[in-house]
Coordinates of C-alpha atoms and ligand atoms in Angstrom, one line a residue:
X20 CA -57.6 -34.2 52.2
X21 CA -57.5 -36.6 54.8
X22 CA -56.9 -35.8 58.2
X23 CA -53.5 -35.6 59.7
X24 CA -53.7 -36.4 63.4
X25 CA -50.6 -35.8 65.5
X26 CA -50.8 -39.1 66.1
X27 CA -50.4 -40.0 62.3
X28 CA -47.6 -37.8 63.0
X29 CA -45.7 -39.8 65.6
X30 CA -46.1 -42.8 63.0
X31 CA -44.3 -41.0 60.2
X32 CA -41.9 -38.1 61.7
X33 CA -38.6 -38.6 59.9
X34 CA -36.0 -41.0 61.3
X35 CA -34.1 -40.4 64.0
X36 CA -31.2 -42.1 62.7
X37 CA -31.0 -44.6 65.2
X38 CA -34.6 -44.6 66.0
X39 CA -37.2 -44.9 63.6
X40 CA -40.1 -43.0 64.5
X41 CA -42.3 -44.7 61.7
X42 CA -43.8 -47.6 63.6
X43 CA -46.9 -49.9 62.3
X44 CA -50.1 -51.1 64.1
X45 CA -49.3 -54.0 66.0
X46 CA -50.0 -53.5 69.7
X47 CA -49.6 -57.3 70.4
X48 CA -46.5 -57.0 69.0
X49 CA -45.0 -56.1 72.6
X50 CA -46.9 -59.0 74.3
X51 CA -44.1 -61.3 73.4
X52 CA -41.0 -58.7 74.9
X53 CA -42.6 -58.6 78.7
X54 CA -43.7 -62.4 78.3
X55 CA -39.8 -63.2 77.7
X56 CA -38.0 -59.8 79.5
X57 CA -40.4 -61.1 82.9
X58 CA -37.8 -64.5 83.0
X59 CA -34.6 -62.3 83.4
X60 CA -36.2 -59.8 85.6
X61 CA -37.2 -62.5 88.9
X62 CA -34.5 -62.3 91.5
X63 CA -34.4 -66.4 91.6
X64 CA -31.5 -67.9 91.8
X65 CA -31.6 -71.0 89.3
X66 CA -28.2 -71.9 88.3
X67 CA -25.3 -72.4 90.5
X68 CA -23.6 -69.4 91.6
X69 CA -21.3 -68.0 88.3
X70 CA -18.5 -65.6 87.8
X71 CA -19.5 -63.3 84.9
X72 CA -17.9 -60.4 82.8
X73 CA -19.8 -58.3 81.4
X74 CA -18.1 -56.3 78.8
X75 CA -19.7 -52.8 78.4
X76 CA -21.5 -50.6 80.9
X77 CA -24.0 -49.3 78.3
X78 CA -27.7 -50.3 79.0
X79 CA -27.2 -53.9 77.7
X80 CA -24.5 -54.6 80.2
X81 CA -25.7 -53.0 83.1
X82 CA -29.1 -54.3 82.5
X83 CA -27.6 -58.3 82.5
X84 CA -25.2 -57.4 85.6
X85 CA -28.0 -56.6 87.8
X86 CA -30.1 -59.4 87.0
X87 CA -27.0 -61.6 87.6
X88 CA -26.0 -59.8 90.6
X89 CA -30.0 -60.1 91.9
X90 CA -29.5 -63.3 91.1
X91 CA -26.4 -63.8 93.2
X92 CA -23.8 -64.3 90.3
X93 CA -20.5 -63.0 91.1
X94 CA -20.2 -59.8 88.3
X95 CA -17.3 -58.1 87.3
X96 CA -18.5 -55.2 84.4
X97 CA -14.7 -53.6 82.0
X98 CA -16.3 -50.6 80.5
X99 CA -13.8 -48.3 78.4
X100 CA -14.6 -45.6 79.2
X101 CA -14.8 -43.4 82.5
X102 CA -18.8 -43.1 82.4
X103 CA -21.7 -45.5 82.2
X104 CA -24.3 -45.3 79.8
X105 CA -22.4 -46.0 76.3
X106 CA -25.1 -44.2 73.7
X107 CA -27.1 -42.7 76.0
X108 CA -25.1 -39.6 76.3
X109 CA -26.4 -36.4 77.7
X110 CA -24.7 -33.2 77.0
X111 CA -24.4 -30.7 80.3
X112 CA -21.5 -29.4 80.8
X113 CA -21.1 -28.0 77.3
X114 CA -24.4 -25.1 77.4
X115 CA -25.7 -22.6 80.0
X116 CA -27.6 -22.4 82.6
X117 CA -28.2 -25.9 83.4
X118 CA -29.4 -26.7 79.9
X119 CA -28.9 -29.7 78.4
X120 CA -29.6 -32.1 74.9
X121 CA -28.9 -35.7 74.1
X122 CA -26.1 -36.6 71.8
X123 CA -27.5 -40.3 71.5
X124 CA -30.9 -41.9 72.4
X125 CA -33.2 -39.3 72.5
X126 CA -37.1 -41.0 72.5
X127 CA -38.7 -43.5 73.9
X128 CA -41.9 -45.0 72.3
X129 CA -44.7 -45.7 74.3
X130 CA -44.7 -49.5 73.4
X131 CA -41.2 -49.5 74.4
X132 CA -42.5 -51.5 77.9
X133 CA -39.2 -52.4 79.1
X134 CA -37.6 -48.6 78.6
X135 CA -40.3 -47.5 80.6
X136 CA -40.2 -50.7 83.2
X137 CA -37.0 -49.6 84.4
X138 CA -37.3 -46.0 84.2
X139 CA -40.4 -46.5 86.7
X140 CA -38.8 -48.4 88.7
X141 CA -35.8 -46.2 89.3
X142 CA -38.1 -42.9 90.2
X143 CA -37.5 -42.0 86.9
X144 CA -39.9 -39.2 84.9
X145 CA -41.3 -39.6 81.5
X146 CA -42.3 -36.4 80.0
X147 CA -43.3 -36.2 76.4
X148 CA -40.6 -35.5 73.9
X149 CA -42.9 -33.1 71.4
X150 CA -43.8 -29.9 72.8
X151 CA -48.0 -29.3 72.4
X152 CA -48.0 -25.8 71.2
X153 CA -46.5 -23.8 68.6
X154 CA -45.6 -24.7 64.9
X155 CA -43.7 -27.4 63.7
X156 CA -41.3 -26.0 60.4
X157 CA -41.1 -28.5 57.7
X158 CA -38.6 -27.8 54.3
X159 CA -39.1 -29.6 50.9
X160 CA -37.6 -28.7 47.5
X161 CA -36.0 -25.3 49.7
X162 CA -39.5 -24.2 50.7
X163 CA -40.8 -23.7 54.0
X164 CA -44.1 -24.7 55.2
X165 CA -45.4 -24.6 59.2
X166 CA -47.9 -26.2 60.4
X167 CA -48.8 -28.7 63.5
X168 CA -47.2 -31.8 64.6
X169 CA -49.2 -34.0 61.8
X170 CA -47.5 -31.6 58.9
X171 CA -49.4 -29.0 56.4
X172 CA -52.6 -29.9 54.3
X173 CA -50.5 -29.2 51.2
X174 CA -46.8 -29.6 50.3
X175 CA -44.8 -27.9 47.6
X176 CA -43.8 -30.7 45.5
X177 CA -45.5 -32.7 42.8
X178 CA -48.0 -35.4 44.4
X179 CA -50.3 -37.6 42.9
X180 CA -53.7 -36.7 43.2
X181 CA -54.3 -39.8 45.6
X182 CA -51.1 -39.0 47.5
X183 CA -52.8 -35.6 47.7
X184 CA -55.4 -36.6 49.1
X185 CA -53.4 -39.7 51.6
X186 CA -51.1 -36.7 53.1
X187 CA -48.3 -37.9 54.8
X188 CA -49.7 -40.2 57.3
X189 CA -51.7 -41.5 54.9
X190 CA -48.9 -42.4 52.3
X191 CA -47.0 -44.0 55.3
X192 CA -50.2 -46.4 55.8
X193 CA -50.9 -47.3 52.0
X194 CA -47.6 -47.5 50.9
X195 CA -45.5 -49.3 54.1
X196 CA -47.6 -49.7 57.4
X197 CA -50.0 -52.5 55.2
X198 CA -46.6 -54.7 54.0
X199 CA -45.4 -53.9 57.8
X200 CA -48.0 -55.9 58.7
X201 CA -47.5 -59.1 57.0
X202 CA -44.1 -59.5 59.0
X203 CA -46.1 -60.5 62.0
X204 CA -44.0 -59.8 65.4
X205 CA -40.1 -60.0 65.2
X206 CA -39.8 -59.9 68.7
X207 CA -41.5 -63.8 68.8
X208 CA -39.3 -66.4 69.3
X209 CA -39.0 -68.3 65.9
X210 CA -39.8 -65.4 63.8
X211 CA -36.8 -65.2 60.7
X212 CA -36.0 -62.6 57.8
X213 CA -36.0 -65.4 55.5
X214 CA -39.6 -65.4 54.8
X215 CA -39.3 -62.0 53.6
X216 CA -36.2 -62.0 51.7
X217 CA -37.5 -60.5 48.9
X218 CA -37.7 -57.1 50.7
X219 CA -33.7 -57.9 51.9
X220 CA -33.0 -57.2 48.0
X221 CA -33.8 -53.9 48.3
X222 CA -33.7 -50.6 49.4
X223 CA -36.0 -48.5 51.1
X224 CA -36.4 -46.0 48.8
X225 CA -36.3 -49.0 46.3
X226 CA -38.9 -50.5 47.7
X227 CA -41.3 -46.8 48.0
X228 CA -40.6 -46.6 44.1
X229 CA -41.7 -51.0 43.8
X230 CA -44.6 -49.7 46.0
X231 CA -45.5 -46.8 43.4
X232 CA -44.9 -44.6 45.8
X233 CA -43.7 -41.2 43.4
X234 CA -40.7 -39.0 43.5
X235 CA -42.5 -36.0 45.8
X236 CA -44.4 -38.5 48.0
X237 CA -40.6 -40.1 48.6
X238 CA -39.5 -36.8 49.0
X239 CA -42.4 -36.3 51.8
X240 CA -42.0 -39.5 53.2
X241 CA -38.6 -39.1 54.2
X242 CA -38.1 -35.9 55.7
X243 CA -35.6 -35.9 58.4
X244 CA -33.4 -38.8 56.9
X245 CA -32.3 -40.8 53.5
X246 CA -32.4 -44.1 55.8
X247 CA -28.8 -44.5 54.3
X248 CA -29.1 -46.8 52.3
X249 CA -31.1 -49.4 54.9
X250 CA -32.9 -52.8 53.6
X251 CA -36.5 -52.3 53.5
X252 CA -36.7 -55.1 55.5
X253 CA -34.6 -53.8 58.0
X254 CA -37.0 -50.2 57.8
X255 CA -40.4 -52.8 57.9
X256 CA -39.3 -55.1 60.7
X257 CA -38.5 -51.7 62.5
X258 CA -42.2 -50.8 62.3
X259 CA -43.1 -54.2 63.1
X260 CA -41.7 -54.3 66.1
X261 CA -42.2 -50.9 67.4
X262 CA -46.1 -51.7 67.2
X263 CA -48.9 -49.0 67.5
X264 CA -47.0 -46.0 68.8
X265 CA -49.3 -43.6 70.2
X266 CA -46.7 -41.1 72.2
X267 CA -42.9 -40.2 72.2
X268 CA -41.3 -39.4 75.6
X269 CA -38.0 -38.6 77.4
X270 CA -37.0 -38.9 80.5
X271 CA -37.2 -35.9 82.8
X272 CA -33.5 -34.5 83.3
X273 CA -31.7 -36.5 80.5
X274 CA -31.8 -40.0 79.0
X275 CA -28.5 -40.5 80.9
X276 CA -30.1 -40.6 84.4
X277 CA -31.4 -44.3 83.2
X278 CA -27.9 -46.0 83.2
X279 CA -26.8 -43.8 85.7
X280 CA -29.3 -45.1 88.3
X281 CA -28.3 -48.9 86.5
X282 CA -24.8 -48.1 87.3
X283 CA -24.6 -46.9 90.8
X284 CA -25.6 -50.3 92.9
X285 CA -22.8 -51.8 90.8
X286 CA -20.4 -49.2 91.2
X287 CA -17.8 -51.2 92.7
X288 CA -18.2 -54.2 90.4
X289 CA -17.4 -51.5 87.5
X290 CA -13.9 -51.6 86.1
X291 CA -13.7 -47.9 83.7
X292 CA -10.7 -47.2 81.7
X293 CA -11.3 -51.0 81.0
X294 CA -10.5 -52.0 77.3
X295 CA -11.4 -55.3 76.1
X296 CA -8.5 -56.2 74.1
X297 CA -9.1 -60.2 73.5
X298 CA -11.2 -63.2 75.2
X299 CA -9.7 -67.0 75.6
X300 CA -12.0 -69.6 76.6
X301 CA -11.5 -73.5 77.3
X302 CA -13.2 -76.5 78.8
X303 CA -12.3 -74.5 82.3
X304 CA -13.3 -70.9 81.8
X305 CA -13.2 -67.5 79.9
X306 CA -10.8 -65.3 80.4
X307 CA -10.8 -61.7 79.0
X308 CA -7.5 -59.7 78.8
X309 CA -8.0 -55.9 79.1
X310 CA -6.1 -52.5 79.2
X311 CA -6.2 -50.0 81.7
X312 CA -3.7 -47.3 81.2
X313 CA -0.9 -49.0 79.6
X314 CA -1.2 -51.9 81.8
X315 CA -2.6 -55.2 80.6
X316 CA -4.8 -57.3 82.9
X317 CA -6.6 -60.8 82.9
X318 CA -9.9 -61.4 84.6
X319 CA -11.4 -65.1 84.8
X320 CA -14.9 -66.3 85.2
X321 CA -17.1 -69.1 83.9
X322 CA -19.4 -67.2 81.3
X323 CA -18.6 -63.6 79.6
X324 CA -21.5 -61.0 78.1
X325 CA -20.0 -59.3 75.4
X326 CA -22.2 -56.1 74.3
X327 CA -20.1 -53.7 72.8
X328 CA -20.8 -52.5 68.8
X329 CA -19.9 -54.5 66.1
X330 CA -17.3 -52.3 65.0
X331 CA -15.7 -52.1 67.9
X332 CA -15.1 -56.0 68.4
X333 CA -13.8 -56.4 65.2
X334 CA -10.9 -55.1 67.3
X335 CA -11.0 -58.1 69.7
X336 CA -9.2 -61.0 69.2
X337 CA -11.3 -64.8 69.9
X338 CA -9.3 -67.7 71.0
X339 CA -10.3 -70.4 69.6
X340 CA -11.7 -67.7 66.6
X341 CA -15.2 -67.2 66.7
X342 CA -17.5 -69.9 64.6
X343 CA -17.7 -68.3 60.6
X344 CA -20.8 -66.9 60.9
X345 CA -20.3 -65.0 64.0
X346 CA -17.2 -63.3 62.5
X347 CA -19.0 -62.7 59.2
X348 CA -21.5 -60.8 60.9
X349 CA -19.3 -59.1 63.1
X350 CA -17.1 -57.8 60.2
X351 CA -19.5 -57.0 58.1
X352 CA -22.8 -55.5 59.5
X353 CA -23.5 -52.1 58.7
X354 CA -23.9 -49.4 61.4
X355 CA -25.4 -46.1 60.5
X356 CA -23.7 -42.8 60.6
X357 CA -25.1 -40.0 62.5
X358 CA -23.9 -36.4 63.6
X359 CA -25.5 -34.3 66.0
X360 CA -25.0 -30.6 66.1
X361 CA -26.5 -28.5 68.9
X362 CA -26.3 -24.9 68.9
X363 CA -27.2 -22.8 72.1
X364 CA -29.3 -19.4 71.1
X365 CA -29.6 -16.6 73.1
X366 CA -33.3 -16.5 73.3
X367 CA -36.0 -18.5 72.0
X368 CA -36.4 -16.0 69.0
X369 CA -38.3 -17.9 67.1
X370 CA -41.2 -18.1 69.0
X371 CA -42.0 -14.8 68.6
X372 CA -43.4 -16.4 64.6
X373 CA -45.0 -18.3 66.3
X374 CA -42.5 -21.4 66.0
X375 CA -41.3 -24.1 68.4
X376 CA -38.3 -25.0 67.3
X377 CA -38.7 -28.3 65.5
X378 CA -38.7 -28.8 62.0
X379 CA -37.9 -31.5 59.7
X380 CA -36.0 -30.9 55.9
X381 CA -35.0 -32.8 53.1
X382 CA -31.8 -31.7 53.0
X383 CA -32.3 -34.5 55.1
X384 CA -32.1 -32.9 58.3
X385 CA -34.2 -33.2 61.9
X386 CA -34.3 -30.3 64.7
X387 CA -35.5 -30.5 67.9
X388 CA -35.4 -27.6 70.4
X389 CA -34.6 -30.1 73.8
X390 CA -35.1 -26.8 75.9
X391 CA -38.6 -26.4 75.0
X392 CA -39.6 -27.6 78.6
X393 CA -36.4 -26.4 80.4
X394 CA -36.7 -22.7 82.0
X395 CA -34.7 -20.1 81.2
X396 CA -34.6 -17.3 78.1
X397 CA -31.9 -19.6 76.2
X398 CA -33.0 -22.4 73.5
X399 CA -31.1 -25.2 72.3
X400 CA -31.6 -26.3 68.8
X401 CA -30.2 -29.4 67.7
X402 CA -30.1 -30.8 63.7
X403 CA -30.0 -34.5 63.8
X404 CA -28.5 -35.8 60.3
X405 CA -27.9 -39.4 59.3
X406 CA -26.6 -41.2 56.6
X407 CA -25.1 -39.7 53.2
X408 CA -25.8 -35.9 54.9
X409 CA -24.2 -37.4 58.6
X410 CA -21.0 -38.4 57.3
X411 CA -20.3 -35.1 55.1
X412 CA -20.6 -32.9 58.4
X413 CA -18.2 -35.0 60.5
X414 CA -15.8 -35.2 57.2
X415 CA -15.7 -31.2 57.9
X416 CA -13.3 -29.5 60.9
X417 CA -15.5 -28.8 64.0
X418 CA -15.8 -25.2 63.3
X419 CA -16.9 -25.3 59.8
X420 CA -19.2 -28.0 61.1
X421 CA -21.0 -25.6 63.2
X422 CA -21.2 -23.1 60.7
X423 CA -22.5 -25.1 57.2
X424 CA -25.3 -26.5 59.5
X425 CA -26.0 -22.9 60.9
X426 CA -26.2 -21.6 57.6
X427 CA -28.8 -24.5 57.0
X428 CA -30.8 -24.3 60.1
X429 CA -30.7 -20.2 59.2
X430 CA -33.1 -21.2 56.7
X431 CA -35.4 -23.2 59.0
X432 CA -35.7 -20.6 61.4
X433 CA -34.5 -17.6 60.6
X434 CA -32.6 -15.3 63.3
X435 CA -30.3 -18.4 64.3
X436 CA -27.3 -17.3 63.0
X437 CA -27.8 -13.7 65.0
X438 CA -28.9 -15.4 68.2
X439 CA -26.2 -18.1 67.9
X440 CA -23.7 -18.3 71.0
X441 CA -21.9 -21.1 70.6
X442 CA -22.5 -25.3 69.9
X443 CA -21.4 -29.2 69.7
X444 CA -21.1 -31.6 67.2
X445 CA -21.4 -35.5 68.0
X446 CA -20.3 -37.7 65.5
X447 CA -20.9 -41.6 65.7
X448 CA -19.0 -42.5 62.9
X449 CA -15.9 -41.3 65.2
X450 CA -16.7 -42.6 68.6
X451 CA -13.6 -44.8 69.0
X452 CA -16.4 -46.6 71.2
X453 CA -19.2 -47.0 69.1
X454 CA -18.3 -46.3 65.7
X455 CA -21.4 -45.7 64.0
X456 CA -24.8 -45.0 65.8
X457 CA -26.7 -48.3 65.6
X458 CA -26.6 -51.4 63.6
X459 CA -28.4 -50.5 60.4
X460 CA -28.4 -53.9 58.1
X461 CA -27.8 -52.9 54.5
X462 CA -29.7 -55.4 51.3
X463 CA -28.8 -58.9 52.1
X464 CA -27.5 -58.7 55.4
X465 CA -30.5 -58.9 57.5
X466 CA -31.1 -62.4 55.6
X467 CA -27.4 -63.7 56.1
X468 CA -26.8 -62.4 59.6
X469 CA -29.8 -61.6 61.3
X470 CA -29.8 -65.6 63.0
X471 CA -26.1 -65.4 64.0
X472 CA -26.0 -61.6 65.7
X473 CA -26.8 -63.4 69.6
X474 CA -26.2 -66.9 69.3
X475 CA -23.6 -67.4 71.8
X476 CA -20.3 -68.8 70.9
X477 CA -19.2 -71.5 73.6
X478 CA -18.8 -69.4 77.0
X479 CA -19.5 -65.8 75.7
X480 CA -23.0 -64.7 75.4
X481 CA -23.4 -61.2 72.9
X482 CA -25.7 -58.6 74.1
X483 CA -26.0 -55.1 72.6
X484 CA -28.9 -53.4 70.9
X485 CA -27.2 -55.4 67.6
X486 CA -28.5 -58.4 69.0
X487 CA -32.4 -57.7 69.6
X488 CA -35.6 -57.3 67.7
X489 CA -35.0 -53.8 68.4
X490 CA -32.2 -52.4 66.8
X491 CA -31.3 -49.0 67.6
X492 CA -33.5 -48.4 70.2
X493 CA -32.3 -48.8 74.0
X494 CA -34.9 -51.0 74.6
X495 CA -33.3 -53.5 72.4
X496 CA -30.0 -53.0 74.3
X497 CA -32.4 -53.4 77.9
X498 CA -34.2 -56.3 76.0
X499 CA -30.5 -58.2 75.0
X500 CA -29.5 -57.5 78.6
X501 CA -32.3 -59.4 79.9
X502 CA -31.7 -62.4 77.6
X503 CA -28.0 -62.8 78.1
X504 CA -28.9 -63.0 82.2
X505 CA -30.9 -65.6 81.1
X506 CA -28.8 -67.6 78.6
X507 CA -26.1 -67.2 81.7
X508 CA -28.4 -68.1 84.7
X509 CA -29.5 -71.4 82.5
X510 CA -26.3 -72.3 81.2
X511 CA -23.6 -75.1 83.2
X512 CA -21.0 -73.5 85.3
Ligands
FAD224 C1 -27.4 -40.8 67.4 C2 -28.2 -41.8 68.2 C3 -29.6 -41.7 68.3 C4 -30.3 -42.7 69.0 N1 -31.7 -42.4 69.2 C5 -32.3 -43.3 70.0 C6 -33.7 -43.0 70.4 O1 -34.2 -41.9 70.0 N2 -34.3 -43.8 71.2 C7 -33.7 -45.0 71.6 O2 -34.4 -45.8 72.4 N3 -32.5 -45.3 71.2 C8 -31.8 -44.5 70.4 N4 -30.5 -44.8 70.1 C9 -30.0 -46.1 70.4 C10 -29.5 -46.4 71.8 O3 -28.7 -45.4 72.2 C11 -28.8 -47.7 71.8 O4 -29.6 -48.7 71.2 C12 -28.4 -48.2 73.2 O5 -28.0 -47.2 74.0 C13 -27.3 -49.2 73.0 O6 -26.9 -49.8 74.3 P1 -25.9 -51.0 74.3 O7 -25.6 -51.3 75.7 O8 -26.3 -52.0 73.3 O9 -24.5 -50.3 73.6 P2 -23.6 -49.1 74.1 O10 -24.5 -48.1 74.7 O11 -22.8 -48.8 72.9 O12 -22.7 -49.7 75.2 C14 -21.6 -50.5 74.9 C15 -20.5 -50.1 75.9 O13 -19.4 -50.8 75.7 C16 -18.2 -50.0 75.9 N5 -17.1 -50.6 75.1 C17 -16.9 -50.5 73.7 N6 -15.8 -51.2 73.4 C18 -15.3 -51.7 74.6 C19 -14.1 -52.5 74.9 N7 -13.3 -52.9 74.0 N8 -13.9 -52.8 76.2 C20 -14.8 -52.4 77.2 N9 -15.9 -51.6 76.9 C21 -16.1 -51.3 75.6 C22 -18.7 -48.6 75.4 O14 -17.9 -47.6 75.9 C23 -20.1 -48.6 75.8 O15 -20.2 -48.0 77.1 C24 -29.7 -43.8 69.5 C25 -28.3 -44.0 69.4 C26 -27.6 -43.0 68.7 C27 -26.1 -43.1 68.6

């Protein structure tokens, strides 16, 4: 049996949705990210002085608008809703005692430089996300097995003597890290899908079974999540870029106190309760309309940064329409579905077994306990469901939403159901705002799409997670925000 380091561990724990935590071996892979982030970041004024809109105050936006405004541009930001921060959503208010959980972005990878650039530079703490003690549950085929972060020596399904002998981390490596490779870096300028179409054809899961991968290693493999249905190109570039992971962190207080800090210096150049309704542009300017309350305003400028979902802009409307292959891709990439459910506990019962409140199931379900570092008797536990198994929960009324995934989680750590006081479901798929947790590029899109998700369309500039090398990460929304500064600051007035 091969070792299984918790290192291997952080390579291979189950998705998380949004954020695959299954990342290859390609340290240099980030080298490319700074090199290109490092131009947006210098507070030099290049280009003449610019009016910009951004639209969105998630991380994207607020990440371009102070560049621009470091750069002297004139900014004006319409975000839709009353807060900043977009998918990076802490939840407070709703559990005791000053606990709290994330709803949306959750980790941060240690090769994520430019996550952890700005968090450092706004006094901001990274503190691991994994706790170091106590056992880690893991369910397959309705059987229970603990053991530490890496997973247990054996597992109760069928495995191939090899896979046996792999283990989990090992099956990762022979079967997906070693064609992860080949893809090179997808963060380097020039890099395209197209030379790797033939993994655009398929699946994920396809292309484990291609691979030879067998039914219990898949099984193994994909605790946590069913990748809903992703390309495996999409799931392989993920790794690519990601590079060689080697810890998972959060920041100290919530994920939320990143755009927060973003957001306050531009407080007053923040429109909320601003909806982006439709965008005009001419030889003279942009102009974008927007509603706020029921009335209807127009704001000029000379460029616009659009970085809101997808989804959400097939709601806008483009004079003159947007080139074909922008709107393609707009109406047709795929976001991934995702419902979170937290439950507050009255006590962290399950430590008592010896537990820590994670564990990861086939169902396919992942649960962290956020509170494992935050004081106090009471434990949050929250399942983390994607895909097929994300869009059944939200299909269900909040209350019976609660109470399927308790029943579930009962079996994970037994006692939840008696120590349960009360929880909250967030589900993507319904986030007027969002809808959907990430863009998730099913076969064949990646190869039609993936070239036309930033390229700017006259005066507006597109921004967003959606747009980057790192989809569903925020430092693929930070990384977009950097490069629409810079498409603004070097484009003509
Ligand atoms: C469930 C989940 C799990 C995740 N896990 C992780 C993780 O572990 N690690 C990680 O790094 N990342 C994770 N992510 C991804 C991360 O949250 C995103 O990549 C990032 O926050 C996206 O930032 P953005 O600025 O591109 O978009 P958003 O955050 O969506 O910002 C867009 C903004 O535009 C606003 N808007 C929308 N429509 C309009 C309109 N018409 N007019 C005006 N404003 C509008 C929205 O309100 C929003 O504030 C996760 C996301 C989800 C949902």
């Amino acid at each position: 049996m091969s070792k299984f380091t918790r290192r291997d561990f952080l390579r291979t724990a189950g998705v998380a949705g949004a954020a695959l935590a299954v990342p290859g071996a390609m340290r240099g892979a980030m080298f490319g990210a700074t090199e290109q982030s490092s131009a947006g970041g210098a507070a030099q004024a290049r280009g003449a002085r610019k009016r910009v809109i951004v639209v969105g105050a998630g991380l994207a936006g607020l990440v371009a608008a102070r560049e621009l405004v470091k750069n002297g541009h004139e900014v004006t930001i319409l975000e839709a809703q009353l807060r900043p921060g977009g998918r990076v959503l802490t939840l407070r208010s709703e559990f005791s005692d000053g606990l709290y959980a994330e709803a949306g972005a959750a980790r941060i990878l240690s090769t994520h430089d430019l996550t952890i650039r700005y968090a450092r530079e706004l006094n901001l703490k990274l503190v691991p996300f994994y706790p170091s003690s106590g056992q880690f549950v893991f369910q397959v085929a309705g059987q229970n097995v603990a053991g530490p972060l890496g997973g247990p020596s054996q597992w109760p399904v069928a495995l191939t003597a090899e896979e046996r002998r792999l283990g989990r981390g090992g099956m990762w490596k022979r079967y997906v890290f070693d064609v992860a490779k080949e893809l090179g870096n997808p963060a380097e300028a020039g890099w395209s899908p197209s030379k790797f179409a033939e993994y655009d054809k398929v699946t994920f899961v396809q292309f484990l079974r291609q691979r030879g991968a067998s039914a219990g290693a898949i099984r193994v493999m994909l605790l946590g999540s069913d990748f809903d249905g992703a390309s495996a190109l999409r799931i392989l570039s993920d790794i690519a870029v990601n590079g060689d992971v080697t810890g998972e962190f959060k920041i100290d207080g919530g994920n939320d106190r990143l755009p927060r800090a973003l957001a306050a210096p531009l407080s007053s150049r923040i429109r909320y309760g601003a909806a982006l309704e439709s965008v005009e542009q001419d030889r003279r300017g942009v102009r974008a309309r927007f509603l706020q309350g029921n009335l209807t305003h127009t704001v000029e400028g000379d460029r616009l940064i659009c970085t809101i979902p997808f989804p959400v802009l097939r709601r806008v409307e483009f004079t003159p329409q947007l080139p074909d292959e922008k709107f393609y891709a707009i109406q047709n990439t795929y976001y991934l579905s995702a419902t979170r459910v937290i439950f507050q506990e009255r006590r962290r019962y399950f430590a008592a077994r010896g537990r820590n409140g994670f564990a990861l199931a086939d169902w396919p379900v992942e649960v962290w306990q956020p509170s494992f570092d935050q004081p106090g008797e009471r434990a949050l536990l929250s399942g983390y469901m994607t895909g097929e198994m994300a869009r059944r929960v939200a299909g269900l009324p909040e209350d019976r939403r609660l109470q399927s995934v308790l029943n579930e989680m009962e079996t994970l750590l037994p006692g939840a159901r008696e120590n349960f006081e009360g929880g909250y479901s967030k589900t993507w798929d319904d986030d007027f705002w969002a809808r959907g947790a990430a863009q998730w590029f099913r076969p064949g899109q990646m190869t039609d799409y993936w070239a036309h998700m930033a390229t700017p369309a006259g005066r507006v500039h597109f921004g967003g997670e959606h747009t980057s090398p790192w989809p569903g990460w925020m430092q693929g929304a930070i990384h977009s925000g950097l490069r629409t500064a810079r498409e603004v600051e070097e484009a003509g007035t």
